[in-house]
Every structure is written in structure tokens, then in C-alpha cells.
Coordinates of C-alpha atoms in Angstrom, one line a residue:
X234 CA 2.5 -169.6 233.1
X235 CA 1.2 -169.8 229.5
X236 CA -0.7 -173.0 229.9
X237 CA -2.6 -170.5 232.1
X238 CA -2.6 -167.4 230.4
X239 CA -5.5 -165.1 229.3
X240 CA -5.7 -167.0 225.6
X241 CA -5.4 -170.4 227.0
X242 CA -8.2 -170.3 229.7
X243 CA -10.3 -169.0 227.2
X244 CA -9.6 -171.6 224.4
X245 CA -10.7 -174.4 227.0
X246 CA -13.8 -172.6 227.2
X247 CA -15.4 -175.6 224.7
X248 CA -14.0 -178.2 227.3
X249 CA -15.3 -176.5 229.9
X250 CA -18.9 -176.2 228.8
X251 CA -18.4 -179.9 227.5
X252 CA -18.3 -181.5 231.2
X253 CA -21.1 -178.4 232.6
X254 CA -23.5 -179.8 230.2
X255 CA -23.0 -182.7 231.6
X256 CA -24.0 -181.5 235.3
X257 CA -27.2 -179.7 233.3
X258 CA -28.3 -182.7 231.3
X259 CA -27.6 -184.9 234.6
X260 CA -29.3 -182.9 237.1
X261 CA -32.2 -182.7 234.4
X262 CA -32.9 -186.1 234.6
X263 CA -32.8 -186.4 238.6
X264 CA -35.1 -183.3 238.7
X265 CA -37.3 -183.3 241.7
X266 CA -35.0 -185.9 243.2
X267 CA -32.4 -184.8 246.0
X268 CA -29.1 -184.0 245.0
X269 CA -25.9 -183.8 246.9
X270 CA -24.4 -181.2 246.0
X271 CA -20.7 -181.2 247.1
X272 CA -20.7 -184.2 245.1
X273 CA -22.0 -184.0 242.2
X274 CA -20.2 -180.5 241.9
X275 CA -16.8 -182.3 242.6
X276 CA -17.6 -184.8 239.9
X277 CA -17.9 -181.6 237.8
X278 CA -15.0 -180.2 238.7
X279 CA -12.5 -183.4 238.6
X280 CA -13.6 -183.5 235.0
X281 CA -13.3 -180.6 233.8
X282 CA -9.1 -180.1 235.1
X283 CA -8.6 -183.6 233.6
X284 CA -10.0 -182.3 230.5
X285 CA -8.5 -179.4 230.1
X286 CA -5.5 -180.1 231.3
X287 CA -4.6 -183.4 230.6
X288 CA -7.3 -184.2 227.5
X289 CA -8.5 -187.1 230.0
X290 CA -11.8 -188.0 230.3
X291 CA -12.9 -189.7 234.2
X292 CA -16.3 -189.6 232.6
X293 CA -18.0 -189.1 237.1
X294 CA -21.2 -188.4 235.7
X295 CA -21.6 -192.4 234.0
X296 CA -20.7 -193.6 237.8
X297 CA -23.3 -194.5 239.8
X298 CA -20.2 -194.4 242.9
X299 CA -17.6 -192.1 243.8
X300 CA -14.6 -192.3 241.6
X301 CA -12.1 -194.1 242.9
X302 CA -9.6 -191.4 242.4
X303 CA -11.4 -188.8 244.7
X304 CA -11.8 -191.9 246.6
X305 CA -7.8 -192.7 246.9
X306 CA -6.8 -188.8 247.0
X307 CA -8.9 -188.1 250.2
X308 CA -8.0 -191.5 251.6
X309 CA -3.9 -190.3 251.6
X310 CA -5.1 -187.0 252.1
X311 CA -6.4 -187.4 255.7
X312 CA -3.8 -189.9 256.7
X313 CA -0.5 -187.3 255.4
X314 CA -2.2 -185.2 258.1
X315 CA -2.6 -187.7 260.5
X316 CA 0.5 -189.0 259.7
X317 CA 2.6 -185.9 260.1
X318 CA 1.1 -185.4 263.6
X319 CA 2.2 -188.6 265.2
X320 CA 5.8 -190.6 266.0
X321 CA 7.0 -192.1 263.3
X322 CA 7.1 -195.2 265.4
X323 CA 3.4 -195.2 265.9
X324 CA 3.0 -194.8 261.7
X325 CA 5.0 -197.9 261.7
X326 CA 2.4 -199.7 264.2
X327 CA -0.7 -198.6 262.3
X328 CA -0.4 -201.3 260.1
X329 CA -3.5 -201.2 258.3
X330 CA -4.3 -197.6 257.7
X331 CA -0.4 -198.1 255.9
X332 CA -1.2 -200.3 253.8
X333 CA -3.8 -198.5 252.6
X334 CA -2.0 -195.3 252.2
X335 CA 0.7 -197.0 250.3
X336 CA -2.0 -198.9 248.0
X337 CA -4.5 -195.6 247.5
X338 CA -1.2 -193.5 246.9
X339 CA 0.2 -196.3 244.2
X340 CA -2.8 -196.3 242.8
X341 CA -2.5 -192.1 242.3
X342 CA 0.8 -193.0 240.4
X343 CA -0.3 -195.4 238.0
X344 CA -3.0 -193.2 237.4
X345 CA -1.0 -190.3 236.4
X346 CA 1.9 -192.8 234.9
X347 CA -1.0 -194.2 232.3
X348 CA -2.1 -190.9 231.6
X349 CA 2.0 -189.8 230.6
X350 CA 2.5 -192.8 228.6
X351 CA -0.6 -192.9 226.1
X352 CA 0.1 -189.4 225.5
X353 CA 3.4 -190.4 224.6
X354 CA 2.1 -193.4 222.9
X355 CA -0.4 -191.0 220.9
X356 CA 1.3 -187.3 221.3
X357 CA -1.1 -184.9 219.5
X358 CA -0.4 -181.0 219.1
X359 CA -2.9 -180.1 221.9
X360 CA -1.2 -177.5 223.7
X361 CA -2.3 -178.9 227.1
X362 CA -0.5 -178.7 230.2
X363 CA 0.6 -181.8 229.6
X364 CA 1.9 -181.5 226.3
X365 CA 3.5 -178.0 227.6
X366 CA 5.5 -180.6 230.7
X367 CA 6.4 -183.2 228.3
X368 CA 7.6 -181.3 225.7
X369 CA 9.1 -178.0 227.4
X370 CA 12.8 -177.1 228.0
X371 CA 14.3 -174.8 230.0
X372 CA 15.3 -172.0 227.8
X373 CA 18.5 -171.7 229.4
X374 CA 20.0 -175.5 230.3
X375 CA 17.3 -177.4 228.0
X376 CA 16.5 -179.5 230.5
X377 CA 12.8 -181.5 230.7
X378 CA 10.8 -182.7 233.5
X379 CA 11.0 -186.2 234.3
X380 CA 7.9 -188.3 234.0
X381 CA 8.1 -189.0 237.5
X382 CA 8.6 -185.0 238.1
X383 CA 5.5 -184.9 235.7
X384 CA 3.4 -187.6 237.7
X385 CA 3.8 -185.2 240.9
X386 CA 2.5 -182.1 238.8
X387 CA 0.0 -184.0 237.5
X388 CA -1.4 -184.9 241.0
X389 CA -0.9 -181.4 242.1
X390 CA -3.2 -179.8 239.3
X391 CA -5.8 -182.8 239.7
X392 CA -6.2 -182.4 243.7
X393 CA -5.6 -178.8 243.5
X394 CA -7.7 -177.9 240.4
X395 CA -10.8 -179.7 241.3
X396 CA -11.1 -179.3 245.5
X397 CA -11.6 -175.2 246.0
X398 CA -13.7 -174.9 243.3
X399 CA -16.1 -177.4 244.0
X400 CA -16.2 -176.0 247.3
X401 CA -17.0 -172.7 245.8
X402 CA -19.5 -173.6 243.4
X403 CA -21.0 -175.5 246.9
X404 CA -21.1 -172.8 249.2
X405 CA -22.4 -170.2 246.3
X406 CA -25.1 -172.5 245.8
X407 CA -26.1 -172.2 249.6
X408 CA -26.0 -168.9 249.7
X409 CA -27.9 -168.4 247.4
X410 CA -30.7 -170.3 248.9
X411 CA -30.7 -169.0 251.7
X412 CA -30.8 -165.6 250.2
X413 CA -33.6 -165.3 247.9
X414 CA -33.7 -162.4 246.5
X415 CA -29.8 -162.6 245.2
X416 CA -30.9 -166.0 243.7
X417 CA -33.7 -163.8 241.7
X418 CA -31.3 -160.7 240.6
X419 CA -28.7 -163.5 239.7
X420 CA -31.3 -165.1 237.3
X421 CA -32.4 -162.5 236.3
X422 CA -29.3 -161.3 234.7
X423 CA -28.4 -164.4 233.1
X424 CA -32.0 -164.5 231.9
X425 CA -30.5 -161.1 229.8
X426 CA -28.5 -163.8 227.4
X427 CA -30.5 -166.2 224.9
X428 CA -26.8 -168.3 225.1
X429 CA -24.0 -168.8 227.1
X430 CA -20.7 -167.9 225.4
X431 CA -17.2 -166.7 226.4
X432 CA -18.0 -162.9 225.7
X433 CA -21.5 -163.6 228.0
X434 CA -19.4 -164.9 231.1
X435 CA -17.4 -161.3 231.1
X436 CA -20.7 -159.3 231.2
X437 CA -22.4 -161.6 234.6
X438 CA -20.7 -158.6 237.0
X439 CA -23.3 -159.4 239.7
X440 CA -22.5 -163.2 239.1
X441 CA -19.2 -162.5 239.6
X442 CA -20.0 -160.3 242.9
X443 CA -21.4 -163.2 244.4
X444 CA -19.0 -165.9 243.7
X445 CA -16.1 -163.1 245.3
X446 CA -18.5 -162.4 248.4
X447 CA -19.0 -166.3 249.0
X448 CA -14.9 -166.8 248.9
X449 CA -15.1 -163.6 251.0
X450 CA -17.0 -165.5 253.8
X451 CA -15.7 -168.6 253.2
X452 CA -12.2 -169.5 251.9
X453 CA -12.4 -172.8 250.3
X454 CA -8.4 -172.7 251.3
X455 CA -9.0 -171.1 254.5
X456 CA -5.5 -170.2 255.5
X457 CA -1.3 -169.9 254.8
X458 CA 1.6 -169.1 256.3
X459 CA 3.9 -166.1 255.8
X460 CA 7.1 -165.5 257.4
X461 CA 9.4 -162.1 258.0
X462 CA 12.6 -162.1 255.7
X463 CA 13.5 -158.2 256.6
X464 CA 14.5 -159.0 260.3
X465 CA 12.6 -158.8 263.8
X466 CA 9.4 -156.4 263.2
X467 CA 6.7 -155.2 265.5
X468 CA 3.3 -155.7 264.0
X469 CA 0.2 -153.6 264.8
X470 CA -1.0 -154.1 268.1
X471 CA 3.0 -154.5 269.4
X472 CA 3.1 -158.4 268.4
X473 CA 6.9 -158.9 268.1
X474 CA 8.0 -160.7 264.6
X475 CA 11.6 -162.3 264.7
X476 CA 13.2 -163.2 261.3
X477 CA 11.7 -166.7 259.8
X478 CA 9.4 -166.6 262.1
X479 CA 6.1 -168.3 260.6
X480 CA 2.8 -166.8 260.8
X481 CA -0.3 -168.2 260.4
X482 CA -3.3 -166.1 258.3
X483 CA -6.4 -166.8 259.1
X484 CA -8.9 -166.1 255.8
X485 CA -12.5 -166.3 257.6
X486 CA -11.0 -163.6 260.5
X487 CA -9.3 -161.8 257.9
X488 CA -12.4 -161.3 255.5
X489 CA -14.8 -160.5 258.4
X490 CA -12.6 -157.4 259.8
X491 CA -15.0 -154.7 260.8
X492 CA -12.7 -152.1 259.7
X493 CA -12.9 -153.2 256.1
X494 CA -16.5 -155.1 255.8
X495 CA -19.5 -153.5 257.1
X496 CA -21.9 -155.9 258.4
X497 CA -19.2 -158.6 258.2
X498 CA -21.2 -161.7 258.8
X499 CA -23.8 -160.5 256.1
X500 CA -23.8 -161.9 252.7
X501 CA -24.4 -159.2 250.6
X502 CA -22.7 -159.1 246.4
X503 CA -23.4 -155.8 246.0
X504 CA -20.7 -154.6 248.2
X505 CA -18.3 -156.4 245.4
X506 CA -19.9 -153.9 242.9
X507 CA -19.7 -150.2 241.5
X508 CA -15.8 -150.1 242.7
X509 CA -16.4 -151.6 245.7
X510 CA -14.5 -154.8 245.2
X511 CA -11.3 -152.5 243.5
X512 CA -11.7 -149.7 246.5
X513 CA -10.8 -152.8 249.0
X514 CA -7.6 -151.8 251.4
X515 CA -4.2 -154.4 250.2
X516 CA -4.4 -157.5 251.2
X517 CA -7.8 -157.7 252.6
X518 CA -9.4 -160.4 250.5
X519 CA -6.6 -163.2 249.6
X520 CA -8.6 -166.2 249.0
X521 CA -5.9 -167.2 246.2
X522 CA -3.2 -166.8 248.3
X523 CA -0.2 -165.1 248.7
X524 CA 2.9 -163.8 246.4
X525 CA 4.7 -166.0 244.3
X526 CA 2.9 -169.3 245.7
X527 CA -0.6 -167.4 244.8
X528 CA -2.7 -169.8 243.2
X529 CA -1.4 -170.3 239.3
X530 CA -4.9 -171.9 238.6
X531 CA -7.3 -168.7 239.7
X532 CA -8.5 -167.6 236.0
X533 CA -8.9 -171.1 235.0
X534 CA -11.3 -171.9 238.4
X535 CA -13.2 -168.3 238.0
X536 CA -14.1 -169.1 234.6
X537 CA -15.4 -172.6 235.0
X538 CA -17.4 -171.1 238.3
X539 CA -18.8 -168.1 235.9
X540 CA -19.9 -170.5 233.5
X541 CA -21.3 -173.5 235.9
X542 CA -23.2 -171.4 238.0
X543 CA -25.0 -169.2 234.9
X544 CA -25.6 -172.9 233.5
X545 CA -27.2 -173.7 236.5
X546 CA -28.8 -170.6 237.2
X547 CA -30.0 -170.4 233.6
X548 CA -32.1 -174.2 233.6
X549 CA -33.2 -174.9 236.9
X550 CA -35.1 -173.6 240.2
X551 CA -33.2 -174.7 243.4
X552 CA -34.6 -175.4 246.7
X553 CA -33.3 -177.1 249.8
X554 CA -34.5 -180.2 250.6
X555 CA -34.5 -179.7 254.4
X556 CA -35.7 -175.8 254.7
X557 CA -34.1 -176.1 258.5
X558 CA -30.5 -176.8 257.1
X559 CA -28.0 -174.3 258.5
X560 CA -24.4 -174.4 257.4
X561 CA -22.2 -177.4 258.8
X562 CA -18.1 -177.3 257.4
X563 CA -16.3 -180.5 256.4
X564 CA -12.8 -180.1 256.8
X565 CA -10.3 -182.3 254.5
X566 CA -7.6 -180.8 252.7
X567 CA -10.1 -178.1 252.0
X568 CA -13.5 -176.6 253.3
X569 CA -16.7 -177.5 252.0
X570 CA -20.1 -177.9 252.9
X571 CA -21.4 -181.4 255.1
X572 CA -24.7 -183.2 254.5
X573 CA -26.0 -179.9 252.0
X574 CA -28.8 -181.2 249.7
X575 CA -31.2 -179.8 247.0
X576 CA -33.4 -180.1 244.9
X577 CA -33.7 -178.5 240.7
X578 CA -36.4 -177.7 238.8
X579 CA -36.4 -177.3 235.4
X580 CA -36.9 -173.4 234.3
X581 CA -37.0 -174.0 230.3
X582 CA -36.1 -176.9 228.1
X583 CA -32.6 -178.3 228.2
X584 CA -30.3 -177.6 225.2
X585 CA -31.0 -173.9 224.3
X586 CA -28.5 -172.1 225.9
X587 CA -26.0 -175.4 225.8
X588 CA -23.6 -173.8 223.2
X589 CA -19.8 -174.5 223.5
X590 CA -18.7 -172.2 220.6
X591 CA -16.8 -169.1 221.2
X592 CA -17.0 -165.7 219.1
X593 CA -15.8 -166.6 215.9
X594 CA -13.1 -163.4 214.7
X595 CA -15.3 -161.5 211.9
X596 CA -12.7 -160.6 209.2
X597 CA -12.1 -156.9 207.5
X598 CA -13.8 -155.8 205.4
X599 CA -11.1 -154.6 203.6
X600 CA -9.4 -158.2 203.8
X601 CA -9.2 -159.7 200.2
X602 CA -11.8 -162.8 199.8
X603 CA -8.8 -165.0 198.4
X604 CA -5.4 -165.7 199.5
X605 CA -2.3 -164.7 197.3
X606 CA -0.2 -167.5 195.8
X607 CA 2.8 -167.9 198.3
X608 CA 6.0 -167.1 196.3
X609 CA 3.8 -163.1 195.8
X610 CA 3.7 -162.1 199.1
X611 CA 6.3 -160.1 201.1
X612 CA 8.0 -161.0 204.0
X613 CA 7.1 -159.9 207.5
X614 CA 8.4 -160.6 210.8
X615 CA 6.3 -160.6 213.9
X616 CA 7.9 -160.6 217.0
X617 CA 6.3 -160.9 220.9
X618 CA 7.3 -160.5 224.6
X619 CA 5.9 -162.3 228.3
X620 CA 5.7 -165.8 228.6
X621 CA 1.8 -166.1 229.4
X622 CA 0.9 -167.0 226.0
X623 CA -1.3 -164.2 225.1
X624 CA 1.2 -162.1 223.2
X625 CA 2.4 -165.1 221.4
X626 CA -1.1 -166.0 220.2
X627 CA -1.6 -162.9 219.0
X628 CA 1.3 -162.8 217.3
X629 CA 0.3 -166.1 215.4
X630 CA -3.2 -165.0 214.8
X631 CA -1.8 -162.0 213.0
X632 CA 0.6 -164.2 211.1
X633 CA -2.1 -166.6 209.8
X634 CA -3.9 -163.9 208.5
X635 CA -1.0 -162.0 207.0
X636 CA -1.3 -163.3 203.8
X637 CA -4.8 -161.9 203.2
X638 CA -3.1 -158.4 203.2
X639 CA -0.3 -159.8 200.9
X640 CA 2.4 -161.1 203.5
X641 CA 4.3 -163.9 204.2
X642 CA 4.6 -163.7 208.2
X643 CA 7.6 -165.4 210.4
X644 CA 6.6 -165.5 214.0
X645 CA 9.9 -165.0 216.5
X646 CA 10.5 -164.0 220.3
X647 CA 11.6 -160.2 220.8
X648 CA 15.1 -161.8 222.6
X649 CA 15.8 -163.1 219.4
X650 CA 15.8 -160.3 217.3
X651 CA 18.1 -158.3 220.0
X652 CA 21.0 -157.4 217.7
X653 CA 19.5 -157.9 214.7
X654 CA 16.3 -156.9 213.8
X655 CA 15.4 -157.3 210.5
X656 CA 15.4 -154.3 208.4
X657 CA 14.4 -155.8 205.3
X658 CA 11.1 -155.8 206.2
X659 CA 8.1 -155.2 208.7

């Protein structure tokens, strides 16, 4: 999915450090003071989707309450399930808790419908996910998603997007606390960086370890369903499989198999590193999912985790604020830690690694310092393949800088040069 893709997550790198610096500057000014974690971190994360995805600003860290639309999604969350588990003629007897499903999941709508219209009102060329639903066709039949179809998506990415991460970022916080000495070799490798860039988050490997060895141990998205489509089967162990049957995966069994994790209750990065992590058998950490309904959104939630947690890591000292607390689980649509609190202490002053730049490209040094007038140059055709949007910003990049080298470039798709590819020049 390009508004996905390798290029795209890493151009929302600026957004993304926009909303962490938020979370830094925020939790500097409660320092010493006890923090919620869960929430505040699901503040962090609601923003940052909505940002990135939708060029929407909830502004949670200006709110002294809860938002009202994490408020509203739980609120229909937990009653769908409770719904779905009773008669339909009891849901018609529960009048109040309908009424407030009805109003917190109208009030979802409207949200999503305002944020569709004033981007219609004011369309920009931000190539967003929502610009990419609004203005997409189908290559084939041209047809374009509905703005009811787009309200839906919408909701999707905003409960989706913000739920397992912050969950993630919660219990990777608690792990760390209650292991020490990974909280010191974690800071101590982001204490290797004067700055935190999008080059920097790529070299945090034992960063990364950890965040992989906390979704290893506990699955913010603890589970799916599979189902046999090659006919009856007999699974290890003799369990008998009919076609369509459904079966239910259990992540926290299915990451603590002692045939694949030694010391599976342990939590322990390092066994994420040196090859570990690629040496694993298939299949044995899925966190993300499963096949073609894997999770779309897993590049853009490991690099806003990479770069929250160095942030974090990188400012403040973190302690509990009950030394006794052991680990409860809060179920909802997701898994995240109940009732977990801390405290931050500042390690340096505020601002000095809060950069939201990326690498800028250097230029050749062979590249002329001027640009050629326009009717000199020579045509050039540059064409790219996959639909993930990294080849085709590539292929831009080297067309805006084609006429340093004395070209006029045309960008196109390789299907439309099938036939006829240009032979009167590159």
C-alpha cells in the first residue's frame, strides 16, 4: 500500500517527532509527578495516526480529560462485544447502554465526516492517506471510494493505528523497569547519538530487540483466527482439521513455546540479536498477524515506537511509583497495562536532541551548480514498477534532479511503456 510504503513512513518522520516532542516537553513539566502511562502514551499515539494520516490535529496533550474520541471508541467498542454475545431481543431491552452506543458511534461519524469535508473544502497536495482515498481510482474500472466508504477507513486506521502501539510503548516501558540493567544498555546506546534523526532510529538494534521481545511476551493483539482451505488435515499432535474450520491462535502460548524460546517467561532482547531474531522457525513470532490480513500499518507503528522510546529514553530517568507493582492486563479491543504508573526525571535539558529534520540528500559533486535553461536539455524518460511508492519516488527524485546533468525527465509507469518504449531517448 504506498501510503505505507518504505518512502512514505519515512517522510512522516517530521510528524511523528512533532507529536513525541510533545510527550517530552509534557512529561518535562510533570517531572517528579506520577504519570499514567497507558494514557498519556495513547494520547501520543492518537495524535500522531491523525497527523500523519489524516493532517489532523486532536491536540490530547492541551486536555486536561480524556478525549472524547478515545472516550466514544471504547464506549462502542466494549458494547459490539457485549452486543454480539447476547439475543438480539435483550440488545433491544438495554435501552440505555443503546442509546449510548448509537450516540458515541454518531459521534465517531461526524467526526470522520468533518475531517472528509474540510479537506474537500481545503484539498492540499499532501499525499496523506486521506488525499490517497479521496483522490484514488481503481486503475482498472476508475472507480472512488465513497465518503461514507472513506468514514469507515478512517475509523479503522484511527482505532487501529493508535490502540497496539500504545500498548507497546506501555508494556516496553514496564519492562524495562523492572529490568534494570536493559534500561541502562538501552540508554546507553541512544546516549551514542547527540540527535535523534531518521538515519539514528535504523542504528538503535538493541532498541529494536527490546520493543520485538516485549511483543514477543505480550501481543498487544493477542490472537486471530485461521481456517483450512486445502480440505480435512491432521495437525501435529493428531488434532483433526475439517475444511473451513476456524482456529483460534493464541499469541502469548505461541511466543512462550519451549521448543523455540529458551527461558520462555524471561525477558531477555538479546535473544532478538546477532541473527537470533532472523534464525526464528516460520511462524513463530506473528504479533502483526497473519497473510494477506497482516497488519498494513506495522512500519509505520515500529518507527513511531523507535523514535518515542529513544526520545524517552534519551531525557528522562523512569521509576515506578509503587516499586510493589506486578503486571495486571486490561483487556478492551486490545491488551494493555491496568493501573501502571511512573514517575520521569529529567537526564539533560529539553530541546537538544528534539530535531525533526531528516538527512538532507548531499548533491554530486560532479552535479553542475546551475540549472540549464529548459528548451537545452534532452529528453529522458524514467519509468518504475510496485505500487508501494518507493520506486515511484525514486523515480521522481531522479527526475527533479535530471536537469542538473542536462535532462529534461518524464516520469511514467513500466505498464505504460509495454509496446512502446521510447527509443528516442534514455
Amino acid at each position: 500500500m504506498p501510503a505505507f510504503g518504505p518512502q512514505a513512513i519515512r517522510d512522516m518522520f517530521p510528524a511523528m517527532m512533532d507529536i513525541s516532542s510533545q510527550l517530552i516537553l509534557r512529561w518535562e513539566r510533570f517531572a517528579g509527578e506520577e504519570i499514567d502511562v497507558c494514557d498519556n502514551l495513547t494520547r501520543l499515539t492518537l495524535d500522531t495516526i491523525a497527523l500523519c494520516a489524516f493532517n489532523y490535529r486532536f491536540n490530547t496533550f492541551y486536555q486536561t480529560t480524556i478525549n472524547r474520541f478515545v472516550k466514544s471508541m471504547a464506549n462502542v467498542l466494549v458494547e459490539s462485544g457485549k452486543r454480539s454475545q447476547r439475543p438480539s431481543f435483550v440488545n433491544k431491552m438495554m435501552v440505555k447502554s443503546t442509546r449510548r452506543y448509537h450516540k458515541d458511534t454518531a459521534y465517531l461519524h461526524q467526526l470522520c465526516d468533518d475531517i472528509v469535508k474540510e479537506r474537500r473544502k481545503h484539498p492540499n497536495d499532501v499525499n496523506d492517506l486521506l488525499n490517497r482515498m479521496i483522490n484514488g481510482k481503481d486503475p482498472d474500472t476508475g472507480y472512488q471510494l465513497s465518503d461514507e466508504n472513506i468514514r469507515y477507513q478512517i475509523i479503522t486506521f484511527l482505532v487501529a493505528g493508535h490502540e497496539t502501539t500504545s500498548g507497546l510503548l506501555s508494556f516496553t516501558l514496564y519492562y524495562l523497569l523492572k529490568n534494570p540493567h536493559v534500561l541502562q544498555k538501552a540508554q546507553a546506546e541512544i546516549d551514542q547519538f547527540s540527535e535523534i534523526t531518521i538515519d539514528v532510529l535504523g542504528q538503535l538494534k538493541y532498541i529494536d530487540a527490546i520493543l520485538k521481545e516485549t511483543l514477543r511476551l505480550q501481543p498487544t493483539a493477542p490472537g486471530f483466527n485461521v481456517a483450512s482451505k486445502v480440505g480435512d488435515i491432521i495437525l501435529p499432535g493428531g488434532y483433526e482439521v475439517h475444511k473451513n474450520d476456524t482456529i483460534s491462535i493464541l499469541l502469548p502460548q505461541l511466543h512462550r513455546d519451549p521448543k523455540v524460546w529458551d527461558q520462555p517467561e524471561e525477558f531477555r532482547p538479546e535473544r532478538m540479536l546477532n541473527g537470533g531474531f532472523e534464525k526464528l522457525p516460520p511462524n513463530s513470532w506473528k504479533p502483526f498477524g497473519n497473510g494477506q490480513r497482516a497488519c498494513i500499518g506495522r512500519p509505520f507503528a515500529w518507527q513511531e515506537s523507535l523514535l518515542a522510546l529513544a526520545l524517552i529514553l534519551k531525557h528522562f530517568h523512569l521509576e515506578f511509583v509503587d516499586p510493589a507493582y506486578d503486571l495486571r492486563i486490561k483487556e478492551t479491543l486490545t491488551i494493555k497495562p491496568d493501573g501502571f504508573k511512573m514517575r520521569v526525571r529529567p537526564r539533560q535539558q529539553i530541546g537538544f536532541a528534539l530535531h525533526s529534520s531528516t538527512t538532507t540528500r548531499k548533491k554530486s559533486e560532479k552535479a553542475p551548480e546551475t540549472k540549464a535553461n529548459r528548451e537545452d536539455l534532452r529528453p529522458m524518460c524514467v519509468l518504475f514498477g510496485s505500487n508501494s511508492g518507493s520506486c515511484q519516488s525514486f523515480a521522481e527524485t531522479l527526475a527533479s534532479e535530471a536537469s542538473l546533468y542536462g535532462y529534461n525527465a518524464s516520469v511514467s509507469t513500466l505498464d505504460s511503456a509495454v509496446g512502446h518504449l521510447p527509443t528516442d531517448r534514455p
